[in-house]
Amino acid sequence: MKIAIGSDHAGFHLKQVLIAEMQAIGHEVFDLGAFTDEQPADDYHLTGAQVAERVVSGAVERGVVICGTGIGISIAANKVPGADAALCNDLFTAQMSREHNDAKVLAMGSRVVGEGLAKEILRVWLATPFAGGRHIARNQNLRRIEARYSRGAGTGGGGRAL
Ligand code: RB5
């Protein structure tokens, strides 16, 4: 699979570990940064949105985003309509986010999970298929909510384009 991955400075080291893990399984990984663990001017919102944009556009099939808790970067990814990023810091939610939610972006917190658990969460998440069935209509409701609040593309608030 083609997989985009991104982090902030806090998620940098775990990102490197997970890149190696995915490449070892045979996936093609696109690293969108951060490229250092030093605190930058820009933060998790940039890479979170960039990973989500690549998933939604179809450039890649899945995305992985990491910050300290996974919260900020998952919120950022979910600002991109259609991203459906899931914050999974345990194995059960990783499995359910695929089976029920068809989540195509996985978020984790580098200050929450150790490397061993993070690798296992990633493997479960990548290997678990969407169950379909009753979940299809439920997930389509998310698109309706997005459409209701959509004001068109753009940076929206005078910030620089992502
Ligand atoms: C950075 O200190 C931290 O706030 C960030 O990585 C993340 O946890 C935010 O949600």
CSV table of N, CA and C and ligand atoms in Angstrom, one decimal:
chain,number,residue,atom,x,y,z
A,1,MET,N,0.8,-1.2,0.0
A,1,MET,CA,0.0,0.0,0.0
A,1,MET,C,0.9,1.3,0.0
A,2,LYS,N,0.3,2.3,-0.6
A,2,LYS,CA,1.0,3.6,-0.4
A,2,LYS,C,0.4,4.3,0.8
A,3,ILE,N,1.4,4.7,1.7
A,3,ILE,CA,1.0,5.3,3.0
A,3,ILE,C,1.8,6.5,3.3
A,4,ALA,N,1.0,7.6,3.6
A,4,ALA,CA,1.7,8.9,4.0
A,4,ALA,C,1.8,8.9,5.5
A,5,ILE,N,2.9,9.5,6.0
A,5,ILE,CA,3.0,9.6,7.4
A,5,ILE,C,3.5,11.0,7.8
A,6,GLY,N,3.1,11.5,8.9
A,6,GLY,CA,3.5,12.8,9.3
A,6,GLY,C,3.4,12.9,10.8
A,7,SER,N,4.2,13.8,11.4
A,7,SER,CA,4.2,14.0,12.8
A,7,SER,C,4.6,15.5,13.1
A,8,ASP,N,4.5,15.8,14.4
A,8,ASP,CA,5.2,17.1,14.8
A,8,ASP,C,6.5,16.7,15.5
A,9,HIS,N,7.2,17.6,16.1
A,9,HIS,CA,8.5,17.3,16.7
A,9,HIS,C,8.4,16.2,17.8
A,10,ALA,N,7.3,16.2,18.5
A,10,ALA,CA,7.1,15.3,19.6
A,10,ALA,C,7.0,13.8,19.0
A,11,GLY,N,6.4,13.7,17.8
A,11,GLY,CA,6.2,12.4,17.2
A,11,GLY,C,7.3,12.0,16.3
A,12,PHE,N,8.3,12.8,16.2
A,12,PHE,CA,9.4,12.5,15.2
A,12,PHE,C,10.0,11.1,15.4
A,13,HIS,N,10.5,10.8,16.6
A,13,HIS,CA,11.2,9.5,16.8
A,13,HIS,C,10.3,8.3,16.5
A,14,LEU,N,9.1,8.4,17.0
A,14,LEU,CA,8.2,7.3,16.8
A,14,LEU,C,7.8,7.2,15.3
A,15,LYS,N,7.7,8.3,14.6
A,15,LYS,CA,7.5,8.3,13.1
A,15,LYS,C,8.6,7.5,12.4
A,16,GLN,N,9.8,7.7,12.8
A,16,GLN,CA,11.0,7.0,12.2
A,16,GLN,C,10.8,5.5,12.4
A,17,VAL,N,10.5,5.1,13.6
A,17,VAL,CA,10.3,3.7,14.0
A,17,VAL,C,9.2,3.1,13.1
A,18,LEU,N,8.1,3.8,12.9
A,18,LEU,CA,6.9,3.3,12.2
A,18,LEU,C,7.2,3.2,10.7
A,19,ILE,N,8.0,4.2,10.2
A,19,ILE,CA,8.4,4.1,8.8
A,19,ILE,C,9.1,2.8,8.5
A,20,ALA,N,10.1,2.5,9.4
A,20,ALA,CA,10.9,1.3,9.2
A,20,ALA,C,10.0,0.1,9.3
A,21,GLU,N,9.0,0.1,10.2
A,21,GLU,CA,8.1,-1.0,10.4
A,21,GLU,C,7.2,-1.2,9.1
A,22,MET,N,6.7,-0.1,8.6
A,22,MET,CA,5.9,-0.3,7.4
A,22,MET,C,6.7,-0.7,6.2
A,23,GLN,N,7.9,-0.2,6.0
A,23,GLN,CA,8.7,-0.6,4.9
A,23,GLN,C,9.1,-2.1,5.0
A,24,ALA,N,9.3,-2.5,6.3
A,24,ALA,CA,9.7,-4.0,6.5
A,24,ALA,C,8.5,-4.9,6.0
A,25,ILE,N,7.3,-4.4,6.2
A,25,ILE,CA,6.1,-5.2,5.8
A,25,ILE,C,5.9,-5.1,4.3
A,26,GLY,N,6.5,-4.1,3.6
A,26,GLY,CA,6.5,-4.0,2.2
A,26,GLY,C,5.7,-2.8,1.7
A,27,HIS,N,5.3,-1.9,2.5
A,27,HIS,CA,4.5,-0.7,2.1
A,27,HIS,C,5.4,0.3,1.6
A,28,GLU,N,4.8,1.2,0.7
A,28,GLU,CA,5.6,2.3,0.1
A,28,GLU,C,5.2,3.5,1.0
A,29,VAL,N,6.2,4.1,1.7
A,29,VAL,CA,5.9,5.1,2.7
A,29,VAL,C,6.4,6.5,2.2
A,30,PHE,N,5.5,7.5,2.4
A,30,PHE,CA,5.8,8.9,2.0
A,30,PHE,C,5.9,9.7,3.3
A,31,ASP,N,7.1,10.2,3.6
A,31,ASP,CA,7.3,10.9,4.9
A,31,ASP,C,7.1,12.4,4.6
A,32,LEU,N,6.1,13.0,5.3
A,32,LEU,CA,5.8,14.4,5.1
A,32,LEU,C,6.4,15.3,6.2
A,33,GLY,N,7.3,14.7,7.0
A,33,GLY,CA,7.8,15.4,8.2
A,33,GLY,C,7.0,15.2,9.4
A,34,ALA,N,7.5,15.7,10.5
A,34,ALA,CA,8.6,16.6,10.8
A,34,ALA,C,9.9,15.8,10.5
A,35,PHE,N,11.0,16.6,10.2
A,35,PHE,CA,12.2,16.0,9.9
A,35,PHE,C,13.3,16.2,11.0
A,36,THR,N,12.8,16.7,12.2
A,36,THR,CA,13.6,16.9,13.3
A,36,THR,C,12.8,16.8,14.6
A,37,ASP,N,13.4,16.6,15.7
A,37,ASP,CA,12.6,16.6,17.0
A,37,ASP,C,12.7,18.0,17.7
A,38,GLU,N,13.3,19.0,17.0
A,38,GLU,CA,13.4,20.3,17.5
A,38,GLU,C,12.0,21.0,17.3
A,39,GLN,N,11.6,21.8,18.3
A,39,GLN,CA,10.3,22.5,18.3
A,39,GLN,C,10.3,23.5,17.2
A,40,PRO,N,9.4,23.4,16.2
A,40,PRO,CA,9.4,24.3,15.1
A,40,PRO,C,8.4,25.4,15.3
A,41,ALA,N,8.4,26.4,14.4
A,41,ALA,CA,7.4,27.5,14.4
A,41,ALA,C,6.0,26.9,14.1
A,42,ASP,N,6.0,26.1,13.0
A,42,ASP,CA,4.8,25.4,12.6
A,42,ASP,C,4.7,24.2,13.5
A,43,ASP,N,3.4,23.8,13.6
A,43,ASP,CA,3.2,22.6,14.6
A,43,ASP,C,2.4,21.5,13.9
A,44,TYR,N,1.8,20.7,14.7
A,44,TYR,CA,1.2,19.4,14.1
A,44,TYR,C,0.1,19.7,13.1
A,45,HIS,N,-0.5,20.9,13.1
A,45,HIS,CA,-1.6,21.1,12.2
A,45,HIS,C,-1.2,21.0,10.7
A,46,LEU,N,0.0,21.4,10.4
A,46,LEU,CA,0.5,21.3,9.0
A,46,LEU,C,0.6,19.9,8.5
A,47,THR,N,1.4,19.1,9.2
A,47,THR,CA,1.6,17.7,8.7
A,47,THR,C,0.3,16.9,8.8
A,48,GLY,N,-0.5,17.2,9.9
A,48,GLY,CA,-1.7,16.4,10.0
A,48,GLY,C,-2.7,16.7,8.8
A,49,ALA,N,-2.8,17.9,8.4
A,49,ALA,CA,-3.6,18.2,7.3
A,49,ALA,C,-3.0,17.7,6.0
A,50,GLN,N,-1.7,17.8,5.8
A,50,GLN,CA,-1.1,17.3,4.6
A,50,GLN,C,-1.3,15.8,4.4
A,51,VAL,N,-1.1,15.1,5.5
A,51,VAL,CA,-1.3,13.6,5.4
A,51,VAL,C,-2.8,13.3,5.0
A,52,ALA,N,-3.7,14.0,5.6
A,52,ALA,CA,-5.1,13.8,5.3
A,52,ALA,C,-5.5,14.2,3.9
A,53,GLU,N,-4.9,15.3,3.4
A,53,GLU,CA,-5.2,15.7,2.1
A,53,GLU,C,-4.7,14.6,1.1
A,54,ARG,N,-3.6,14.0,1.3
A,54,ARG,CA,-3.1,13.0,0.4
A,54,ARG,C,-4.0,11.7,0.4
A,55,VAL,N,-4.6,11.4,1.5
A,55,VAL,CA,-5.5,10.3,1.6
A,55,VAL,C,-6.8,10.6,0.9
A,56,VAL,N,-7.3,11.8,1.2
A,56,VAL,CA,-8.6,12.1,0.6
A,56,VAL,C,-8.5,12.3,-0.9
A,57,SER,N,-7.4,12.8,-1.4
A,57,SER,CA,-7.2,13.0,-2.9
A,57,SER,C,-7.0,11.6,-3.6
A,58,GLY,N,-6.6,10.6,-2.8
A,58,GLY,CA,-6.4,9.3,-3.4
A,58,GLY,C,-4.9,9.1,-3.8
A,59,ALA,N,-4.1,10.1,-3.5
A,59,ALA,CA,-2.6,9.9,-3.8
A,59,ALA,C,-2.0,8.7,-3.0
A,60,VAL,N,-2.6,8.5,-1.8
A,60,VAL,CA,-2.2,7.3,-1.0
A,60,VAL,C,-3.4,6.7,-0.5
A,61,GLU,N,-3.3,5.4,-0.1
A,61,GLU,CA,-4.5,4.7,0.4
A,61,GLU,C,-4.7,4.9,1.9
A,62,ARG,N,-3.6,5.1,2.7
A,62,ARG,CA,-3.8,5.3,4.1
A,62,ARG,C,-2.8,6.4,4.6
A,63,GLY,N,-3.1,6.9,5.8
A,63,GLY,CA,-2.2,7.9,6.4
A,63,GLY,C,-2.0,7.6,7.9
A,64,VAL,N,-0.8,8.0,8.4
A,64,VAL,CA,-0.5,7.8,9.8
A,64,VAL,C,0.0,9.1,10.3
A,65,VAL,N,-0.6,9.6,11.5
A,65,VAL,CA,-0.1,10.9,12.0
A,65,VAL,C,0.2,10.7,13.5
A,66,ILE,N,1.2,11.4,13.9
A,66,ILE,CA,1.7,11.2,15.3
A,66,ILE,C,2.1,12.6,15.9
A,67,CYS,N,1.6,12.8,17.1
A,67,CYS,CA,2.1,14.0,17.9
A,67,CYS,C,2.3,13.4,19.3
A,68,GLY,N,2.4,14.3,20.3
A,68,GLY,CA,2.7,13.8,21.7
A,68,GLY,C,1.5,13.0,22.2
A,69,THR,N,0.3,13.4,22.1
A,69,THR,CA,-0.8,12.7,22.5
A,69,THR,C,-1.6,12.0,21.4
A,70,GLY,N,-1.4,12.5,20.2
A,70,GLY,CA,-2.2,12.1,19.0
A,70,GLY,C,-3.5,13.0,18.9
A,71,ILE,N,-3.7,13.8,19.9
A,71,ILE,CA,-5.0,14.6,19.9
A,71,ILE,C,-4.9,15.7,18.9
A,72,GLY,N,-3.9,16.6,19.0
A,72,GLY,CA,-3.8,17.8,18.1
A,72,GLY,C,-3.7,17.4,16.7
A,73,ILE,N,-2.9,16.4,16.4
A,73,ILE,CA,-2.7,16.1,15.0
A,73,ILE,C,-3.9,15.3,14.4
A,74,SER,N,-4.7,14.6,15.2
A,74,SER,CA,-5.9,14.0,14.7
A,74,SER,C,-7.0,15.0,14.5
A,75,ILE,N,-7.0,16.0,15.4
A,75,ILE,CA,-8.0,17.1,15.1
A,75,ILE,C,-7.7,17.8,13.8
A,76,ALA,N,-6.4,18.1,13.6
A,76,ALA,CA,-6.0,18.8,12.4
A,76,ALA,C,-6.3,17.9,11.2
A,77,ALA,N,-6.0,16.7,11.2
A,77,ALA,CA,-6.4,15.8,10.1
A,77,ALA,C,-7.9,15.8,9.8
A,78,ASN,N,-8.6,15.8,10.9
A,78,ASN,CA,-10.1,15.7,10.7
A,78,ASN,C,-10.7,17.0,10.2
A,79,LYS,N,-9.9,18.1,10.1
A,79,LYS,CA,-10.4,19.3,9.5
A,79,LYS,C,-10.5,19.2,8.0
A,80,VAL,N,-9.8,18.1,7.4
A,80,VAL,CA,-9.9,17.9,6.0
A,80,VAL,C,-11.1,17.0,5.7
A,81,PRO,N,-12.1,17.5,5.0
A,81,PRO,CA,-13.3,16.7,4.8
A,81,PRO,C,-13.0,15.3,4.2
A,82,GLY,N,-13.6,14.3,4.8
A,82,GLY,CA,-13.4,12.9,4.3
A,82,GLY,C,-12.2,12.2,4.9
A,83,ALA,N,-11.5,12.9,5.8
A,83,ALA,CA,-10.3,12.2,6.3
A,83,ALA,C,-10.6,11.1,7.3
A,84,ASP,N,-11.6,11.3,8.1
A,84,ASP,CA,-11.9,10.2,9.1
A,84,ASP,C,-10.7,9.7,9.8
A,85,ALA,N,-10.0,10.5,10.5
A,85,ALA,CA,-8.8,10.1,11.2
A,85,ALA,C,-9.3,9.6,12.6
A,86,ALA,N,-8.7,8.5,13.0
A,86,ALA,CA,-9.0,7.9,14.3
A,86,ALA,C,-7.8,7.8,15.2
A,87,LEU,N,-8.0,8.4,16.4
A,87,LEU,CA,-6.9,8.3,17.5
A,87,LEU,C,-7.0,7.0,18.2
A,88,CYS,N,-6.0,6.2,18.0
A,88,CYS,CA,-6.0,4.8,18.6
A,88,CYS,C,-4.7,4.6,19.3
A,89,ASN,N,-4.8,4.6,20.6
A,89,ASN,CA,-3.7,4.4,21.4
A,89,ASN,C,-3.8,3.0,22.1
A,90,ASP,N,-4.6,2.1,21.6
A,90,ASP,CA,-4.8,0.8,22.0
A,90,ASP,C,-5.2,-0.1,20.9
A,91,LEU,N,-5.1,-1.4,21.1
A,91,LEU,CA,-5.3,-2.4,20.0
A,91,LEU,C,-6.8,-2.5,19.6
A,92,PHE,N,-7.7,-2.4,20.6
A,92,PHE,CA,-9.1,-2.6,20.4
A,92,PHE,C,-9.6,-1.4,19.5
A,93,THR,N,-9.3,-0.2,19.8
A,93,THR,CA,-9.8,0.9,19.0
A,93,THR,C,-9.2,0.9,17.6
A,94,ALA,N,-7.9,0.4,17.5
A,94,ALA,CA,-7.3,0.3,16.2
A,94,ALA,C,-8.1,-0.6,15.3
A,95,GLN,N,-8.5,-1.8,15.9
A,95,GLN,CA,-9.3,-2.7,15.1
A,95,GLN,C,-10.6,-2.2,14.8
A,96,MET,N,-11.3,-1.6,15.8
A,96,MET,CA,-12.7,-1.1,15.5
A,96,MET,C,-12.7,0.1,14.6
A,97,SER,N,-11.6,0.9,14.6
A,97,SER,CA,-11.6,2.1,13.7
A,97,SER,C,-11.6,1.6,12.3
A,98,ARG,N,-11.1,0.5,12.0
A,98,ARG,CA,-11.1,-0.1,10.6
A,98,ARG,C,-12.4,-0.8,10.4
A,99,GLU,N,-12.8,-1.7,11.3
A,99,GLU,CA,-14.0,-2.6,11.0
A,99,GLU,C,-15.3,-1.7,11.0
A,100,HIS,N,-15.4,-0.8,11.8
A,100,HIS,CA,-16.7,0.0,11.9
A,100,HIS,C,-16.6,1.3,11.2
A,101,ASN,N,-15.5,2.0,11.4
A,101,ASN,CA,-15.4,3.4,10.9
A,101,ASN,C,-14.7,3.6,9.6
A,102,ASP,N,-14.1,2.5,9.1
A,102,ASP,CA,-13.3,2.6,7.9
A,102,ASP,C,-12.3,3.7,7.9
A,103,ALA,N,-11.7,4.0,9.1
A,103,ALA,CA,-10.8,5.1,9.2
A,103,ALA,C,-9.5,4.8,8.3
A,104,LYS,N,-9.2,5.9,7.5
A,104,LYS,CA,-8.1,5.7,6.6
A,104,LYS,C,-6.9,6.5,7.1
A,105,VAL,N,-7.0,7.2,8.2
A,105,VAL,CA,-5.9,7.9,8.9
A,105,VAL,C,-5.8,7.4,10.3
A,106,LEU,N,-4.7,6.9,10.7
A,106,LEU,CA,-4.5,6.5,12.1
A,106,LEU,C,-3.6,7.5,12.8
A,107,ALA,N,-4.1,8.0,14.0
A,107,ALA,CA,-3.4,8.9,14.8
A,107,ALA,C,-2.9,8.2,16.1
A,108,MET,N,-1.7,8.4,16.5
A,108,MET,CA,-1.2,7.9,17.8
A,108,MET,C,-0.4,9.0,18.5
A,109,GLY,N,-0.3,8.8,19.9
A,109,GLY,CA,0.5,9.7,20.7
A,109,GLY,C,1.8,9.1,21.1
A,110,SER,N,2.9,9.7,20.8
A,110,SER,CA,4.2,9.2,21.1
A,110,SER,C,4.5,9.2,22.6
A,111,ARG,N,3.8,10.1,23.3
A,111,ARG,CA,3.9,10.2,24.8
A,111,ARG,C,2.9,9.3,25.5
A,112,VAL,N,2.1,8.6,24.8
A,112,VAL,CA,1.1,7.7,25.4
A,112,VAL,C,1.5,6.2,25.2
A,113,VAL,N,1.9,5.9,24.0
A,113,VAL,CA,2.2,4.5,23.7
A,113,VAL,C,3.7,4.3,23.6
A,114,GLY,N,4.2,3.2,24.0
A,114,GLY,CA,5.6,2.8,23.7
A,114,GLY,C,5.8,2.3,22.3
A,115,GLU,N,7.0,2.1,21.9
A,115,GLU,CA,7.3,1.7,20.5
A,115,GLU,C,6.7,0.4,20.2
A,116,GLY,N,6.8,-0.5,21.1
A,116,GLY,CA,6.3,-1.9,20.8
A,116,GLY,C,4.8,-1.9,20.6
A,117,LEU,N,4.1,-1.2,21.5
A,117,LEU,CA,2.6,-1.2,21.3
A,117,LEU,C,2.3,-0.4,20.1
A,118,ALA,N,3.0,0.7,19.8
A,118,ALA,CA,2.7,1.5,18.6
A,118,ALA,C,2.8,0.6,17.3
A,119,LYS,N,3.9,-0.2,17.3
A,119,LYS,CA,4.1,-1.0,16.1
A,119,LYS,C,3.0,-2.0,16.0
A,120,GLU,N,2.5,-2.6,17.1
A,120,GLU,CA,1.4,-3.6,17.1
A,120,GLU,C,0.1,-2.9,16.7
A,121,ILE,N,-0.2,-1.7,17.2
A,121,ILE,CA,-1.4,-1.0,16.8
A,121,ILE,C,-1.4,-0.7,15.3
A,122,LEU,N,-0.2,-0.3,14.8
A,122,LEU,CA,-0.1,-0.1,13.3
A,122,LEU,C,-0.4,-1.3,12.5
A,123,ARG,N,0.2,-2.4,12.9
A,123,ARG,CA,0.1,-3.7,12.2
A,123,ARG,C,-1.4,-4.1,12.2
A,124,VAL,N,-2.1,-4.1,13.3
A,124,VAL,CA,-3.5,-4.4,13.4
A,124,VAL,C,-4.3,-3.5,12.5
A,125,TRP,N,-4.1,-2.2,12.6
A,125,TRP,CA,-4.8,-1.2,11.9
A,125,TRP,C,-4.7,-1.4,10.4
A,126,LEU,N,-3.4,-1.7,9.9
A,126,LEU,CA,-3.2,-1.9,8.5
A,126,LEU,C,-3.8,-3.2,8.0
A,127,ALA,N,-3.9,-4.2,8.8
A,127,ALA,CA,-4.4,-5.5,8.4
A,127,ALA,C,-5.9,-5.7,8.5
A,128,THR,N,-6.6,-4.8,9.2
A,128,THR,CA,-8.0,-5.0,9.5
A,128,THR,C,-8.9,-4.4,8.4
A,129,PRO,N,-9.7,-5.2,7.7
A,129,PRO,CA,-10.6,-4.7,6.7
A,129,PRO,C,-11.8,-4.0,7.3
A,130,PHE,N,-12.5,-3.1,6.5
A,130,PHE,CA,-13.7,-2.5,6.8
A,130,PHE,C,-14.8,-3.6,6.7
A,131,ALA,N,-15.7,-3.7,7.7
A,131,ALA,CA,-16.7,-4.7,7.8
A,131,ALA,C,-17.9,-4.4,6.8
A,132,GLY,N,-18.1,-3.1,6.5
A,132,GLY,CA,-19.2,-2.8,5.5
A,132,GLY,C,-20.5,-2.9,6.2
A,133,GLY,N,-21.5,-3.5,5.5
A,133,GLY,CA,-22.8,-3.7,6.1
A,133,GLY,C,-23.5,-2.5,6.6
A,134,ARG,N,-24.0,-2.6,7.9
A,134,ARG,CA,-24.7,-1.5,8.5
A,134,ARG,C,-23.8,-0.2,8.7
A,135,HIS,N,-22.5,-0.4,8.7
A,135,HIS,CA,-21.6,0.7,8.9
A,135,HIS,C,-21.5,1.7,7.7
A,136,ILE,N,-21.9,1.2,6.5
A,136,ILE,CA,-21.8,2.0,5.3
A,136,ILE,C,-22.7,3.2,5.4
A,137,ALA,N,-24.0,3.0,5.7
A,137,ALA,CA,-24.9,4.2,5.8
A,137,ALA,C,-24.5,5.1,6.9
A,138,ARG,N,-24.0,4.6,8.0
A,138,ARG,CA,-23.6,5.4,9.2
A,138,ARG,C,-22.5,6.3,8.7
A,139,ASN,N,-21.5,5.7,8.0
A,139,ASN,CA,-20.4,6.5,7.6
A,139,ASN,C,-20.8,7.6,6.6
A,140,GLN,N,-21.8,7.3,5.7
A,140,GLN,CA,-22.2,8.3,4.8
A,140,GLN,C,-22.8,9.5,5.4
A,141,ASN,N,-23.4,9.3,6.6
A,141,ASN,CA,-23.9,10.4,7.4
A,141,ASN,C,-22.8,11.4,7.7
A,142,LEU,N,-21.6,11.0,7.8
A,142,LEU,CA,-20.5,11.9,8.1
A,142,LEU,C,-20.3,12.8,6.9
A,143,ARG,N,-20.4,12.3,5.7
A,143,ARG,CA,-20.3,13.1,4.5
A,143,ARG,C,-21.4,14.2,4.5
A,144,ARG,N,-22.6,13.8,5.0
A,144,ARG,CA,-23.7,14.8,5.0
A,144,ARG,C,-23.4,15.9,6.0
A,145,ILE,N,-22.8,15.6,7.1
A,145,ILE,CA,-22.5,16.6,8.1
A,145,ILE,C,-21.4,17.6,7.5
A,146,GLU,N,-20.4,17.0,6.8
A,146,GLU,CA,-19.4,17.8,6.2
A,146,GLU,C,-20.0,18.7,5.2
A,147,ALA,N,-20.9,18.2,4.4
A,147,ALA,CA,-21.5,19.1,3.3
A,147,ALA,C,-22.3,20.2,3.9
A,148,ARG,N,-22.9,20.0,5.1
A,148,ARG,CA,-23.7,21.0,5.7
A,148,ARG,C,-22.9,22.2,6.2
A,149,TYR,N,-21.6,21.9,6.6
A,149,TYR,CA,-20.8,22.9,7.1
A,149,TYR,C,-19.7,23.4,6.2
A,150,SER,N,-19.7,22.8,5.0
A,150,SER,CA,-18.6,23.2,4.0
A,150,SER,C,-18.9,24.6,3.4
A,151,ARG,N,-17.8,25.4,3.4
A,151,ARG,CA,-17.9,26.7,2.8
A,151,ARG,C,-16.9,26.8,1.6
A,152,GLY,N,-16.5,25.7,1.1
A,152,GLY,CA,-15.6,25.7,-0.1
A,152,GLY,C,-14.2,25.6,0.3
A,153,ALA,N,-13.3,25.4,-0.7
A,153,ALA,CA,-11.9,25.3,-0.4
A,153,ALA,C,-11.2,26.6,-0.1
A,154,GLY,N,-10.1,26.6,0.6
A,154,GLY,CA,-9.3,27.8,0.8
A,154,GLY,C,-8.7,27.7,2.2
A,155,THR,N,-7.9,28.7,2.5
A,155,THR,CA,-7.3,28.8,3.8
A,155,THR,C,-8.2,29.3,4.9
A,156,GLY,N,-9.3,30.0,4.5
A,156,GLY,CA,-10.3,30.3,5.4
A,156,GLY,C,-10.1,31.4,6.4
A,157,GLY,N,-9.0,31.5,7.0
A,157,GLY,CA,-8.8,32.5,8.0
A,157,GLY,C,-7.5,33.3,7.8
A,158,GLY,N,-7.1,33.4,6.6
A,158,GLY,CA,-5.9,34.3,6.4
A,158,GLY,C,-4.6,33.6,6.7
A,159,GLY,N,-4.6,32.4,7.1
A,159,GLY,CA,-3.4,31.7,7.4
A,159,GLY,C,-2.8,31.3,6.1
A,160,ARG,N,-1.5,30.8,6.2
A,160,ARG,CA,-0.9,30.4,5.0
A,160,ARG,C,-1.4,29.0,4.5
A,161,ALA,N,-1.4,28.9,3.2
A,161,ALA,CA,-2.0,27.7,2.6
A,161,ALA,C,-1.2,26.4,3.1
A,162,LEU,N,-1.9,25.4,3.3
A,162,LEU,CA,-1.3,24.1,3.7
A,162,LEU,C,-0.7,23.3,2.5
B,1,RB5,C1,3.6,19.2,21.8
B,1,RB5,O1,4.2,19.6,23.1
B,1,RB5,C2,2.3,18.6,22.1
B,1,RB5,O2,1.4,19.6,22.5
B,1,RB5,C3,1.8,18.0,20.8
B,1,RB5,O3,2.7,17.0,20.4
B,1,RB5,C4,0.4,17.2,20.9
B,1,RB5,O4,0.4,16.4,22.0
B,1,RB5,C5,-0.8,18.1,20.8
B,1,RB5,O5,-1.9,17.6,20.8
